C-alpha cells in the first residue's frame, strides 16, 4: 500500500490552487480542504452581523464573537468534494462573490481568526491523506507536509481566469474590478504580519501562466509520484 502523505498547496489568488487540489484529492482518494473558504465564511458571518463593510471593521467585536462561529466541511457526493457550512448552513453560494473577496484579506489579517482556523485545519490533517490549499499551509499549518507546492501565474492570467469563473456564475463584474481585487488581495496577503503568503523553503514552485489545467495537474501528479 502506498503511504499516505499531506499535500500543502499555497500560492497567489486565482492560480488554480483549488482546481488542482480537488483533482489531486479525487485521484488519490484523499480529503480536500479549501482553507480560503473558511476565511471567506468568517467574512460572510462578519458581513451578516454588521461587523465589517467597505467603510468599517469592528475587529474587537469579531474577536468577541468568534466562539459563535462553527465551520464544518460536509462531503457532497454529487460534486465529489466537501462544501463549507457556517453554523449549519451551506454557504458555498454566498462566499465567492466580489463583496466577500474585497473584504476577506482584512479578516485574514486578524491573528485570533487565524489561530482558530489553523487549529481546526491541523486537526483535519492529523491522520494524513489531506490535500489542503491556502496561503500558509506549507509554512504554518503543516510545516512538515511531505509535499509542498507553491503556485503562481502572471497577474493578468489570474484575473482573466477569475473573471471567466465569475461571469460563468452569472455575476455582473468587469475585468478591471477583478484585476484590482486580485492584486490588492495579493498585496495584503503578502504583507500582513501574521503568517504572510511566502513560499516555504522546501516547496516546489509551479508557475502555470502558460499551462492548461490538465498540464498543471500532470506536473502536480509527477511531484506526488516522487513522494509516495
Ligand atoms: O483561496 P481564496 O482566494 O479563496 O482565499 C481567500 C482569502 O483568504 C485570501 O485572499 C487570503 C485568505 N487566506 C489566508 O489568509 N490563509 C489561507 N490559508 C487561505 C486563505
JSON list of C-alpha atoms and ligand atoms in Angstrom, two decimals:
[
{"chain": "A", "resi": 1, "resn": "UNK", "atom": "CA", "xyz": [0.00, 0.00, 0.00]},
{"chain": "A", "resi": 2, "resn": "UNK", "atom": "CA", "xyz": [1.21, 3.47, -0.84]},
{"chain": "A", "resi": 3, "resn": "UNK", "atom": "CA", "xyz": [1.99, 5.68, 2.12]},
{"chain": "A", "resi": 4, "resn": "UNK", "atom": "CA", "xyz": [-0.41, 8.49, 2.97]},
{"chain": "A", "resi": 5, "resn": "UNK", "atom": "CA", "xyz": [1.00, 11.99, 2.96]},
{"chain": "A", "resi": 6, "resn": "UNK", "atom": "CA", "xyz": [-0.21, 15.55, 3.44]},
{"chain": "A", "resi": 7, "resn": "UNK", "atom": "CA", "xyz": [-0.03, 17.85, 0.45]},
{"chain": "A", "resi": 8, "resn": "UNK", "atom": "CA", "xyz": [0.15, 21.62, 1.01]},
{"chain": "A", "resi": 9, "resn": "UNK", "atom": "CA", "xyz": [-0.78, 23.86, -1.91]},
{"chain": "A", "resi": 10, "resn": "UNK", "atom": "CA", "xyz": [-0.11, 27.55, -1.40]},
{"chain": "A", "resi": 11, "resn": "UNK", "atom": "CA", "xyz": [0.16, 30.49, -3.72]},
{"chain": "A", "resi": 12, "resn": "UNK", "atom": "CA", "xyz": [-1.34, 33.67, -5.07]},
{"chain": "A", "resi": 13, "resn": "UNK", "atom": "CA", "xyz": [-5.06, 34.27, -5.65]},
{"chain": "A", "resi": 14, "resn": "UNK", "atom": "CA", "xyz": [-6.64, 32.61, -8.67]},
{"chain": "A", "resi": 15, "resn": "UNK", "atom": "CA", "xyz": [-3.68, 30.47, -9.65]},
{"chain": "A", "resi": 16, "resn": "UNK", "atom": "CA", "xyz": [-5.95, 27.45, -9.87]},
{"chain": "A", "resi": 17, "resn": "UNK", "atom": "CA", "xyz": [-4.90, 26.04, -6.49]},
{"chain": "A", "resi": 18, "resn": "UNK", "atom": "CA", "xyz": [-8.32, 24.68, -5.65]},
{"chain": "A", "resi": 19, "resn": "UNK", "atom": "CA", "xyz": [-8.81, 23.05, -9.07]},
{"chain": "A", "resi": 20, "resn": "UNK", "atom": "CA", "xyz": [-5.53, 21.20, -8.73]},
{"chain": "A", "resi": 21, "resn": "UNK", "atom": "CA", "xyz": [-6.04, 20.37, -5.06]},
{"chain": "A", "resi": 22, "resn": "UNK", "atom": "CA", "xyz": [-9.51, 18.96, -5.78]},
{"chain": "A", "resi": 23, "resn": "UNK", "atom": "CA", "xyz": [-8.26, 16.81, -8.67]},
{"chain": "A", "resi": 24, "resn": "UNK", "atom": "CA", "xyz": [-5.30, 15.52, -6.67]},
{"chain": "A", "resi": 25, "resn": "UNK", "atom": "CA", "xyz": [-7.56, 14.60, -3.75]},
{"chain": "A", "resi": 26, "resn": "UNK", "atom": "CA", "xyz": [-10.01, 12.85, -6.07]},
{"chain": "A", "resi": 27, "resn": "UNK", "atom": "CA", "xyz": [-7.39, 10.77, -7.83]},
{"chain": "A", "resi": 28, "resn": "UNK", "atom": "CA", "xyz": [-5.55, 9.85, -4.62]},
{"chain": "A", "resi": 29, "resn": "UNK", "atom": "CA", "xyz": [-8.70, 9.23, -2.55]},
{"chain": "A", "resi": 30, "resn": "UNK", "atom": "CA", "xyz": [-7.61, 11.99, -0.16]},
{"chain": "A", "resi": 31, "resn": "UNK", "atom": "CA", "xyz": [-9.66, 14.63, 1.68]},
{"chain": "A", "resi": 32, "resn": "UNK", "atom": "CA", "xyz": [-9.62, 18.07, 0.05]},
{"chain": "A", "resi": 33, "resn": "UNK", "atom": "CA", "xyz": [-9.75, 21.13, 2.30]},
{"chain": "A", "resi": 34, "resn": "UNK", "atom": "CA", "xyz": [-10.25, 24.63, 0.89]},
{"chain": "A", "resi": 35, "resn": "UNK", "atom": "CA", "xyz": [-8.95, 26.88, 3.69]},
{"chain": "A", "resi": 36, "resn": "UNK", "atom": "CA", "xyz": [-9.81, 30.04, 1.71]},
{"chain": "A", "resi": 37, "resn": "UNK", "atom": "CA", "xyz": [-13.46, 29.00, 2.09]},
{"chain": "A", "resi": 38, "resn": "UNK", "atom": "CA", "xyz": [-13.01, 29.10, 5.88]},
{"chain": "A", "resi": 39, "resn": "UNK", "atom": "CA", "xyz": [-11.69, 32.70, 5.82]},
{"chain": "A", "resi": 40, "resn": "UNK", "atom": "CA", "xyz": [-14.46, 33.58, 3.38]},
{"chain": "A", "resi": 41, "resn": "UNK", "atom": "CA", "xyz": [-17.15, 32.04, 5.64]},
{"chain": "A", "resi": 42, "resn": "UNK", "atom": "CA", "xyz": [-15.87, 34.07, 8.62]},
{"chain": "A", "resi": 43, "resn": "UNK", "atom": "CA", "xyz": [-16.04, 37.16, 6.39]},
{"chain": "A", "resi": 44, "resn": "UNK", "atom": "CA", "xyz": [-19.62, 36.29, 5.42]},
{"chain": "A", "resi": 45, "resn": "UNK", "atom": "CA", "xyz": [-20.51, 35.95, 9.12]},
{"chain": "A", "resi": 46, "resn": "UNK", "atom": "CA", "xyz": [-18.94, 39.37, 9.78]},
{"chain": "A", "resi": 47, "resn": "UNK", "atom": "CA", "xyz": [-20.86, 40.99, 6.90]},
{"chain": "A", "resi": 48, "resn": "UNK", "atom": "CA", "xyz": [-24.16, 39.48, 8.03]},
{"chain": "A", "resi": 49, "resn": "UNK", "atom": "CA", "xyz": [-23.59, 40.67, 11.60]},
{"chain": "A", "resi": 50, "resn": "UNK", "atom": "CA", "xyz": [-22.64, 44.22, 10.52]},
{"chain": "A", "resi": 51, "resn": "UNK", "atom": "CA", "xyz": [-19.09, 43.77, 11.80]},
{"chain": "A", "resi": 52, "resn": "UNK", "atom": "CA", "xyz": [-17.39, 44.63, 8.51]},
{"chain": "A", "resi": 53, "resn": "UNK", "atom": "CA", "xyz": [-18.24, 46.58, 5.37]},
{"chain": "A", "resi": 54, "resn": "UNK", "atom": "CA", "xyz": [-16.17, 48.55, 2.92]},
{"chain": "A", "resi": 55, "resn": "UNK", "atom": "CA", "xyz": [-16.43, 51.53, 5.31]},
{"chain": "A", "resi": 56, "resn": "UNK", "atom": "CA", "xyz": [-15.81, 49.97, 8.74]},
{"chain": "A", "resi": 57, "resn": "UNK", "atom": "CA", "xyz": [-14.35, 46.98, 10.54]},
{"chain": "A", "resi": 58, "resn": "UNK", "atom": "CA", "xyz": [-15.20, 46.32, 14.20]},
{"chain": "A", "resi": 59, "resn": "UNK", "atom": "CA", "xyz": [-12.30, 43.98, 14.83]},
{"chain": "A", "resi": 60, "resn": "UNK", "atom": "CA", "xyz": [-12.80, 43.62, 18.59]},
{"chain": "A", "resi": 61, "resn": "UNK", "atom": "CA", "xyz": [-16.44, 42.68, 18.06]},
{"chain": "A", "resi": 62, "resn": "UNK", "atom": "CA", "xyz": [-15.42, 39.97, 15.61]},
{"chain": "A", "resi": 63, "resn": "UNK", "atom": "CA", "xyz": [-12.89, 38.59, 18.09]},
{"chain": "A", "resi": 64, "resn": "UNK", "atom": "CA", "xyz": [-15.53, 38.52, 20.84]},
{"chain": "A", "resi": 65, "resn": "UNK", "atom": "CA", "xyz": [-17.94, 36.64, 18.55]},
{"chain": "A", "resi": 66, "resn": "UNK", "atom": "CA", "xyz": [-15.50, 34.03, 17.22]},
{"chain": "A", "resi": 67, "resn": "UNK", "atom": "CA", "xyz": [-16.98, 31.44, 19.60]},
{"chain": "A", "resi": 68, "resn": "UNK", "atom": "CA", "xyz": [-20.31, 31.85, 17.77]},
{"chain": "A", "resi": 69, "resn": "UNK", "atom": "CA", "xyz": [-18.74, 30.67, 14.52]},
{"chain": "A", "resi": 70, "resn": "UNK", "atom": "CA", "xyz": [-18.90, 26.96, 13.78]},
{"chain": "A", "resi": 71, "resn": "UNK", "atom": "CA", "xyz": [-17.41, 25.82, 10.48]},
{"chain": "A", "resi": 72, "resn": "UNK", "atom": "CA", "xyz": [-17.77, 22.34, 9.04]},
{"chain": "A", "resi": 73, "resn": "UNK", "atom": "CA", "xyz": [-16.95, 20.65, 5.77]},
{"chain": "A", "resi": 74, "resn": "UNK", "atom": "CA", "xyz": [-19.59, 18.17, 4.61]},
{"chain": "A", "resi": 75, "resn": "UNK", "atom": "CA", "xyz": [-18.91, 15.89, 1.65]},
{"chain": "A", "resi": 76, "resn": "UNK", "atom": "CA", "xyz": [-21.26, 16.36, -1.31]},
{"chain": "A", "resi": 77, "resn": "UNK", "atom": "CA", "xyz": [-21.48, 13.04, -3.18]},
{"chain": "A", "resi": 78, "resn": "UNK", "atom": "CA", "xyz": [-22.80, 14.61, -6.38]},
{"chain": "A", "resi": 79, "resn": "UNK", "atom": "CA", "xyz": [-19.95, 17.11, -6.58]},
{"chain": "A", "resi": 80, "resn": "UNK", "atom": "CA", "xyz": [-17.29, 14.71, -5.34]},
{"chain": "A", "resi": 81, "resn": "UNK", "atom": "CA", "xyz": [-15.90, 17.14, -2.77]},
{"chain": "A", "resi": 82, "resn": "UNK", "atom": "CA", "xyz": [-16.80, 18.78, 0.53]},
{"chain": "A", "resi": 83, "resn": "UNK", "atom": "CA", "xyz": [-18.73, 22.02, 0.94]},
{"chain": "A", "resi": 84, "resn": "UNK", "atom": "CA", "xyz": [-18.46, 24.53, 3.75]},
{"chain": "A", "resi": 85, "resn": "UNK", "atom": "CA", "xyz": [-21.19, 25.04, 6.35]},
{"chain": "A", "resi": 86, "resn": "UNK", "atom": "CA", "xyz": [-21.40, 28.05, 8.66]},
{"chain": "A", "resi": 87, "resn": "UNK", "atom": "CA", "xyz": [-23.45, 27.34, 11.79]},
{"chain": "A", "resi": 88, "resn": "UNK", "atom": "CA", "xyz": [-25.24, 24.51, 9.99]},
{"chain": "A", "resi": 89, "resn": "UNK", "atom": "CA", "xyz": [-25.97, 26.37, 6.74]},
{"chain": "A", "resi": 90, "resn": "UNK", "atom": "CA", "xyz": [-24.29, 25.60, 3.42]},
{"chain": "A", "resi": 91, "resn": "UNK", "atom": "CA", "xyz": [-22.69, 28.93, 2.44]},
{"chain": "A", "resi": 92, "resn": "UNK", "atom": "CA", "xyz": [-20.80, 27.89, -0.71]},
{"chain": "A", "resi": 93, "resn": "UNK", "atom": "CA", "xyz": [-23.02, 30.14, -2.82]},
{"chain": "A", "resi": 94, "resn": "UNK", "atom": "CA", "xyz": [-22.58, 33.14, -0.51]},
{"chain": "A", "resi": 95, "resn": "UNK", "atom": "CA", "xyz": [-18.80, 33.38, -0.15]},
{"chain": "A", "resi": 96, "resn": "UNK", "atom": "CA", "xyz": [-17.29, 33.66, -3.62]},
{"chain": "A", "resi": 97, "resn": "UNK", "atom": "CA", "xyz": [-18.71, 36.99, -4.76]},
{"chain": "A", "resi": 98, "resn": "UNK", "atom": "CA", "xyz": [-16.75, 40.23, -5.12]},
{"chain": "A", "resi": 99, "resn": "UNK", "atom": "CA", "xyz": [-18.10, 41.75, -1.89]},
{"chain": "A", "resi": 100, "resn": "UNK", "atom": "CA", "xyz": [-16.61, 38.92, 0.18]},
{"chain": "A", "resi": 101, "resn": "UNK", "atom": "CA", "xyz": [-13.46, 38.81, -1.99]},
{"chain": "A", "resi": 102, "resn": "UNK", "atom": "CA", "xyz": [-12.87, 42.50, -1.33]},
{"chain": "A", "resi": 103, "resn": "UNK", "atom": "CA", "xyz": [-13.15, 42.10, 2.47]},
{"chain": "A", "resi": 104, "resn": "UNK", "atom": "CA", "xyz": [-11.64, 38.68, 3.17]},
{"chain": "A", "resi": 105, "resn": "UNK", "atom": "CA", "xyz": [-7.98, 39.72, 3.33]},
{"chain": "A", "resi": 106, "resn": "UNK", "atom": "CA", "xyz": [-8.77, 42.14, 6.16]},
{"chain": "A", "resi": 107, "resn": "UNK", "atom": "CA", "xyz": [-10.43, 39.36, 8.13]},
{"chain": "A", "resi": 108, "resn": "UNK", "atom": "CA", "xyz": [-7.47, 37.06, 7.38]},
{"chain": "A", "resi": 109, "resn": "UNK", "atom": "CA", "xyz": [-5.08, 39.58, 8.97]},
{"chain": "A", "resi": 110, "resn": "UNK", "atom": "CA", "xyz": [-6.63, 39.05, 12.41]},
{"chain": "A", "resi": 111, "resn": "UNK", "atom": "CA", "xyz": [-4.41, 36.71, 14.45]},
{"chain": "A", "resi": 112, "resn": "UNK", "atom": "CA", "xyz": [-7.30, 35.43, 16.60]},
{"chain": "A", "resi": 113, "resn": "UNK", "atom": "CA", "xyz": [-9.16, 34.36, 13.46]},
{"chain": "A", "resi": 114, "resn": "UNK", "atom": "CA", "xyz": [-6.07, 32.65, 12.08]},
{"chain": "A", "resi": 115, "resn": "UNK", "atom": "CA", "xyz": [-5.43, 30.80, 15.35]},
{"chain": "A", "resi": 116, "resn": "UNK", "atom": "CA", "xyz": [-8.97, 29.40, 15.41]},
{"chain": "A", "resi": 117, "resn": "UNK", "atom": "CA", "xyz": [-8.91, 28.26, 11.78]},
{"chain": "A", "resi": 118, "resn": "UNK", "atom": "CA", "xyz": [-5.37, 26.87, 11.84]},
{"chain": "A", "resi": 119, "resn": "UNK", "atom": "CA", "xyz": [-6.24, 24.74, 14.86]},
{"chain": "A", "resi": 120, "resn": "UNK", "atom": "CA", "xyz": [-9.21, 23.24, 13.02]},
{"chain": "A", "resi": 121, "resn": "UNK", "atom": "CA", "xyz": [-7.10, 22.66, 9.88]},
{"chain": "A", "resi": 122, "resn": "UNK", "atom": "CA", "xyz": [-4.39, 20.86, 11.86]},
{"chain": "A", "resi": 123, "resn": "UNK", "atom": "CA", "xyz": [-6.98, 18.56, 13.42]},
{"chain": "A", "resi": 124, "resn": "UNK", "atom": "CA", "xyz": [-8.34, 17.62, 9.99]},
{"chain": "A", "resi": 125, "resn": "UNK", "atom": "CA", "xyz": [-4.82, 16.77, 8.77]},
{"chain": "A", "resi": 126, "resn": "UNK", "atom": "CA", "xyz": [-3.52, 14.89, 11.76]},
{"chain": "A", "resi": 127, "resn": "UNK", "atom": "CA", "xyz": [-4.06, 11.43, 10.24]},
{"chain": "A", "resi": 128, "resn": "UNK", "atom": "CA", "xyz": [-2.59, 12.41, 6.83]},
{"chain": "A", "resi": 129, "resn": "UNK", "atom": "CA", "xyz": [-4.24, 11.86, 3.47]},
{"chain": "A", "resi": 130, "resn": "UNK", "atom": "CA", "xyz": [-5.21, 15.51, 3.09]},
{"chain": "A", "resi": 131, "resn": "UNK", "atom": "CA", "xyz": [-4.74, 17.97, 0.24]},
{"chain": "A", "resi": 132, "resn": "UNK", "atom": "CA", "xyz": [-5.11, 21.47, 1.64]},
{"chain": "A", "resi": 133, "resn": "UNK", "atom": "CA", "xyz": [-4.91, 24.72, -0.27]},
{"chain": "A", "resi": 134, "resn": "UNK", "atom": "CA", "xyz": [-4.39, 28.22, 1.07]},
{"chain": "A", "resi": 135, "resn": "UNK", "atom": "CA", "xyz": [-1.65, 30.74, 1.81]},
{"chain": "A", "resi": 136, "resn": "UNK", "atom": "CA", "xyz": [0.11, 29.43, 4.92]},
{"chain": "A", "resi": 137, "resn": "UNK", "atom": "CA", "xyz": [-0.34, 25.66, 4.67]},
{"chain": "A", "resi": 138, "resn": "UNK", "atom": "CA", "xyz": [3.30, 24.76, 3.98]},
{"chain": "A", "resi": 139, "resn": "UNK", "atom": "CA", "xyz": [4.65, 27.39, 6.38]},
{"chain": "A", "resi": 140, "resn": "UNK", "atom": "CA", "xyz": [2.27, 27.36, 9.36]},
{"chain": "A", "resi": 141, "resn": "UNK", "atom": "CA", "xyz": [-0.46, 24.70, 9.20]},
{"chain": "A", "resi": 142, "resn": "UNK", "atom": "CA", "xyz": [1.64, 21.72, 8.05]},
{"chain": "A", "resi": 143, "resn": "UNK", "atom": "CA", "xyz": [5.29, 22.76, 8.16]},
{"chain": "A", "resi": 144, "resn": "UNK", "atom": "CA", "xyz": [6.07, 19.00, 8.00]},
{"chain": "A", "resi": 145, "resn": "UNK", "atom": "CA", "xyz": [3.89, 18.28, 4.93]},
{"chain": "A", "resi": 146, "resn": "UNK", "atom": "CA", "xyz": [5.61, 15.69, 2.74]},
{"chain": "A", "resi": 147, "resn": "UNK", "atom": "CA", "xyz": [4.82, 17.67, -0.41]},
{"chain": "A", "resi": 148, "resn": "UNK", "atom": "CA", "xyz": [4.50, 21.45, -0.69]},
{"chain": "A", "resi": 149, "resn": "UNK", "atom": "CA", "xyz": [3.58, 23.11, -3.95]},
{"chain": "A", "resi": 150, "resn": "UNK", "atom": "CA", "xyz": [3.66, 26.89, -4.36]},
{"chain": "A", "resi": 151, "resn": "UNK", "atom": "CA", "xyz": [1.58, 28.05, -7.30]},
{"chain": "A", "resi": 152, "resn": "UNK", "atom": "CA", "xyz": [1.97, 31.26, -9.21]},
{"chain": "A", "resi": 153, "resn": "UNK", "atom": "CA", "xyz": [0.97, 32.80, -12.57]},
{"chain": "A", "resi": 154, "resn": "UNK", "atom": "CA", "xyz": [1.01, 36.27, -14.08]},
{"chain": "A", "resi": 155, "resn": "UNK", "atom": "CA", "xyz": [-1.50, 38.74, -12.59]},
{"chain": "A", "resi": 156, "resn": "UNK", "atom": "CA", "xyz": [-3.27, 39.17, -15.97]},
{"chain": "A", "resi": 157, "resn": "UNK", "atom": "CA", "xyz": [-3.76, 35.43, -16.45]},
{"chain": "A", "resi": 158, "resn": "UNK", "atom": "CA", "xyz": [-5.05, 35.06, -12.92]},
{"chain": "A", "resi": 159, "resn": "UNK", "atom": "CA", "xyz": [-7.51, 37.93, -13.21]},
{"chain": "A", "resi": 160, "resn": "UNK", "atom": "CA", "xyz": [-8.79, 36.61, -16.53]},
{"chain": "A", "resi": 161, "resn": "UNK", "atom": "CA", "xyz": [-9.39, 33.17, -15.02]},
{"chain": "A", "resi": 162, "resn": "UNK", "atom": "CA", "xyz": [-11.25, 34.60, -12.02]},
{"chain": "A", "resi": 163, "resn": "UNK", "atom": "CA", "xyz": [-13.25, 36.90, -14.32]},
{"chain": "A", "resi": 164, "resn": "UNK", "atom": "CA", "xyz": [-14.36, 33.99, -16.54]},
{"chain": "A", "resi": 165, "resn": "UNK", "atom": "CA", "xyz": [-15.30, 31.98, -13.48]},
{"chain": "A", "resi": 166, "resn": "UNK", "atom": "CA", "xyz": [-17.45, 34.81, -12.08]},
{"chain": "A", "resi": 167, "resn": "UNK", "atom": "CA", "xyz": [-19.12, 35.59, -15.40]},
{"chain": "A", "resi": 168, "resn": "UNK", "atom": "CA", "xyz": [-19.81, 31.86, -15.76]},
{"chain": "A", "resi": 169, "resn": "UNK", "atom": "CA", "xyz": [-21.68, 32.01, -12.46]},
{"chain": "A", "resi": 170, "resn": "UNK", "atom": "CA", "xyz": [-23.79, 34.90, -13.74]},
{"chain": "A", "resi": 171, "resn": "UNK", "atom": "CA", "xyz": [-22.15, 37.65, -11.67]},
{"chain": "A", "resi": 172, "resn": "UNK", "atom": "CA", "xyz": [-22.04, 41.11, -13.22]},
{"chain": "A", "resi": 173, "resn": "UNK", "atom": "CA", "xyz": [-18.41, 42.18, -12.82]},
{"chain": "A", "resi": 174, "resn": "UNK", "atom": "CA", "xyz": [-15.92, 43.86, -15.10]},
{"chain": "A", "resi": 175, "resn": "UNK", "atom": "CA", "xyz": [-12.35, 42.76, -15.72]},
{"chain": "A", "resi": 176, "resn": "UNK", "atom": "CA", "xyz": [-10.88, 45.94, -14.20]},
{"chain": "A", "resi": 177, "resn": "UNK", "atom": "CA", "xyz": [-12.60, 45.28, -10.86]},
{"chain": "A", "resi": 178, "resn": "UNK", "atom": "CA", "xyz": [-11.36, 41.71, -10.83]},
{"chain": "A", "resi": 179, "resn": "UNK", "atom": "CA", "xyz": [-7.74, 42.71, -11.61]},
{"chain": "A", "resi": 180, "resn": "UNK", "atom": "CA", "xyz": [-7.91, 45.26, -8.80]},
{"chain": "A", "resi": 181, "resn": "UNK", "atom": "CA", "xyz": [-9.26, 42.67, -6.36]},
{"chain": "A", "resi": 182, "resn": "UNK", "atom": "CA", "xyz": [-6.67, 40.02, -7.24]},
{"chain": "A", "resi": 183, "resn": "UNK", "atom": "CA", "xyz": [-3.69, 42.39, -6.99]},
{"chain": "A", "resi": 184, "resn": "UNK", "atom": "CA", "xyz": [-4.94, 44.10, -3.82]},
{"chain": "A", "resi": 185, "resn": "UNK", "atom": "CA", "xyz": [-5.54, 40.77, -2.09]},
{"chain": "A", "resi": 186, "resn": "UNK", "atom": "CA", "xyz": [-2.07, 39.57, -3.01]},
{"chain": "A", "resi": 187, "resn": "UNK", "atom": "CA", "xyz": [-0.60, 42.80, -1.63]},
{"chain": "A", "resi": 188, "resn": "UNK", "atom": "CA", "xyz": [-2.38, 42.42, 1.73]},
{"chain": "A", "resi": 189, "resn": "UNK", "atom": "CA", "xyz": [-1.80, 38.64, 1.94]},
{"chain": "A", "resi": 190, "resn": "UNK", "atom": "CA", "xyz": [1.93, 39.03, 1.23]},
{"chain": "A", "resi": 191, "resn": "UNK", "atom": "CA", "xyz": [2.48, 41.96, 3.60]},
{"chain": "A", "resi": 192, "resn": "UNK", "atom": "CA", "xyz": [0.41, 41.00, 6.64]},
{"chain": "A", "resi": 193, "resn": "UNK", "atom": "CA", "xyz": [2.29, 40.48, 9.92]},
{"chain": "A", "resi": 194, "resn": "UNK", "atom": "CA", "xyz": [0.77, 37.13, 10.88]},
{"chain": "A", "resi": 195, "resn": "UNK", "atom": "CA", "xyz": [1.53, 34.22, 8.54]},
{"chain": "A", "resi": 196, "resn": "UNK", "atom": "CA", "xyz": [2.12, 36.20, 5.34]},
{"chain": "A", "resi": 197, "resn": "UNK", "atom": "CA", "xyz": [1.97, 34.47, 1.98]},
{"chain": "A", "resi": 198, "resn": "UNK", "atom": "CA", "xyz": [5.52, 33.28, 1.37]},
{"chain": "A", "resi": 199, "resn": "UNK", "atom": "CA", "xyz": [6.92, 30.21, -0.31]},
{"chain": "A", "resi": 200, "resn": "UNK", "atom": "CA", "xyz": [8.19, 27.62, 2.18]},
{"chain": "A", "resi": 201, "resn": "UNK", "atom": "CA", "xyz": [11.89, 26.86, 1.72]},
{"chain": "A", "resi": 202, "resn": "UNK", "atom": "CA", "xyz": [11.14, 23.26, 0.81]},
{"chain": "A", "resi": 203, "resn": "UNK", "atom": "CA", "xyz": [8.21, 24.00, -1.54]},
{"chain": "A", "resi": 204, "resn": "UNK", "atom": "CA", "xyz": [8.28, 23.34, -5.29]},
{"chain": "A", "resi": 205, "resn": "UNK", "atom": "CA", "xyz": [7.39, 26.36, -7.43]},
{"chain": "A", "resi": 206, "resn": "UNK", "atom": "CA", "xyz": [4.74, 25.71, -10.08]},
{"chain": "A", "resi": 207, "resn": "UNK", "atom": "CA", "xyz": [4.18, 28.61, -12.49]},
{"chain": "A", "resi": 208, "resn": "UNK", "atom": "CA", "xyz": [1.18, 27.83, -14.66]},
{"chain": "A", "resi": 209, "resn": "UNK", "atom": "CA", "xyz": [0.96, 31.09, -16.63]},
{"chain": "A", "resi": 210, "resn": "UNK", "atom": "CA", "xyz": [1.39, 29.09, -19.83]},
{"chain": "A", "resi": 211, "resn": "UNK", "atom": "CA", "xyz": [-0.04, 25.74, -18.72]},
{"chain": "A", "resi": 212, "resn": "UNK", "atom": "CA", "xyz": [-3.57, 24.42, -19.11]},
{"chain": "A", "resi": 213, "resn": "UNK", "atom": "CA", "xyz": [-5.38, 22.97, -16.10]},
{"chain": "A", "resi": 214, "resn": "UNK", "atom": "CA", "xyz": [-4.59, 19.45, -17.38]},
{"chain": "A", "resi": 215, "resn": "UNK", "atom": "CA", "xyz": [-0.90, 20.23, -17.83]},
{"chain": "A", "resi": 216, "resn": "UNK", "atom": "CA", "xyz": [-0.74, 21.77, -14.35]},
{"chain": "A", "resi": 217, "resn": "UNK", "atom": "CA", "xyz": [-2.38, 18.67, -12.92]},
{"chain": "A", "resi": 218, "resn": "UNK", "atom": "CA", "xyz": [0.09, 16.38, -14.71]},
{"chain": "A", "resi": 219, "resn": "UNK", "atom": "CA", "xyz": [3.02, 18.32, -13.24]},
{"chain": "A", "resi": 220, "resn": "UNK", "atom": "CA", "xyz": [1.49, 18.11, -9.77]},
{"chain": "A", "resi": 221, "resn": "UNK", "atom": "CA", "xyz": [0.92, 14.34, -10.14]},
{"chain": "A", "resi": 222, "resn": "UNK", "atom": "CA", "xyz": [4.58, 13.89, -11.12]},
{"chain": "A", "resi": 223, "resn": "UNK", "atom": "CA", "xyz": [5.56, 15.63, -7.88]},
{"chain": "A", "resi": 224, "resn": "UNK", "atom": "CA", "xyz": [3.19, 13.40, -5.89]},
{"chain": "A", "resi": 225, "resn": "UNK", "atom": "CA", "xyz": [4.57, 10.25, -7.53]},
{"chain": "A", "resi": 226, "resn": "UNK", "atom": "CA", "xyz": [8.07, 11.16, -6.33]},
{"chain": "A", "resi": 227, "resn": "UNK", "atom": "CA", "xyz": [6.78, 11.25, -2.75]},
{"chain": "A", "resi": 228, "resn": "UNK", "atom": "CA", "xyz": [4.55, 8.21, -2.37]},
{"chain": "B", "resi": 1, "resn": "LIG", "atom": "O1", "xyz": [-8.08, 30.93, -1.64]},
{"chain": "B", "resi": 1, "resn": "LIG", "atom": "P1", "xyz": [-9.09, 32.09, -1.60]},
{"chain": "B", "resi": 1, "resn": "LIG", "atom": "O2", "xyz": [-8.86, 33.11, -2.68]},
{"chain": "B", "resi": 1, "resn": "LIG", "atom": "O3", "xyz": [-10.49, 31.62, -1.55]},
{"chain": "B", "resi": 1, "resn": "LIG", "atom": "O4", "xyz": [-8.77, 32.81, -0.20]},
{"chain": "B", "resi": 1, "resn": "LIG", "atom": "C1", "xyz": [-9.46, 33.94, 0.23]},
{"chain": "B", "resi": 1, "resn": "LIG", "atom": "C2", "xyz": [-8.61, 34.79, 1.14]},
{"chain": "B", "resi": 1, "resn": "LIG", "atom": "O5", "xyz": [-8.43, 34.12, 2.40]},
{"chain": "B", "resi": 1, "resn": "LIG", "atom": "C3", "xyz": [-7.21, 35.12, 0.66]},
{"chain": "B", "resi": 1, "resn": "LIG", "atom": "O6", "xyz": [-7.17, 36.36, -0.04]},
{"chain": "B", "resi": 1, "resn": "LIG", "atom": "C4", "xyz": [-6.40, 35.21, 1.93]},
{"chain": "B", "resi": 1, "resn": "LIG", "atom": "C5", "xyz": [-7.14, 34.38, 2.92]},
{"chain": "B", "resi": 1, "resn": "LIG", "atom": "N1", "xyz": [-6.48, 33.08, 3.20]},
{"chain": "B", "resi": 1, "resn": "LIG", "atom": "C6", "xyz": [-5.48, 33.07, 4.14]},
{"chain": "B", "resi": 1, "resn": "LIG", "atom": "O7", "xyz": [-5.10, 34.12, 4.65]},
{"chain": "B", "resi": 1, "resn": "LIG", "atom": "N2", "xyz": [-4.92, 31.91, 4.51]},
{"chain": "B", "resi": 1, "resn": "LIG", "atom": "C7", "xyz": [-5.31, 30.74, 3.95]},
{"chain": "B", "resi": 1, "resn": "LIG", "atom": "N3", "xyz": [-4.75, 29.59, 4.35]},
{"chain": "B", "resi": 1, "resn": "LIG", "atom": "C8", "xyz": [-6.32, 30.75, 2.97]},
{"chain": "B", "resi": 1, "resn": "LIG", "atom": "C9", "xyz": [-6.88, 31.95, 2.60]}
]
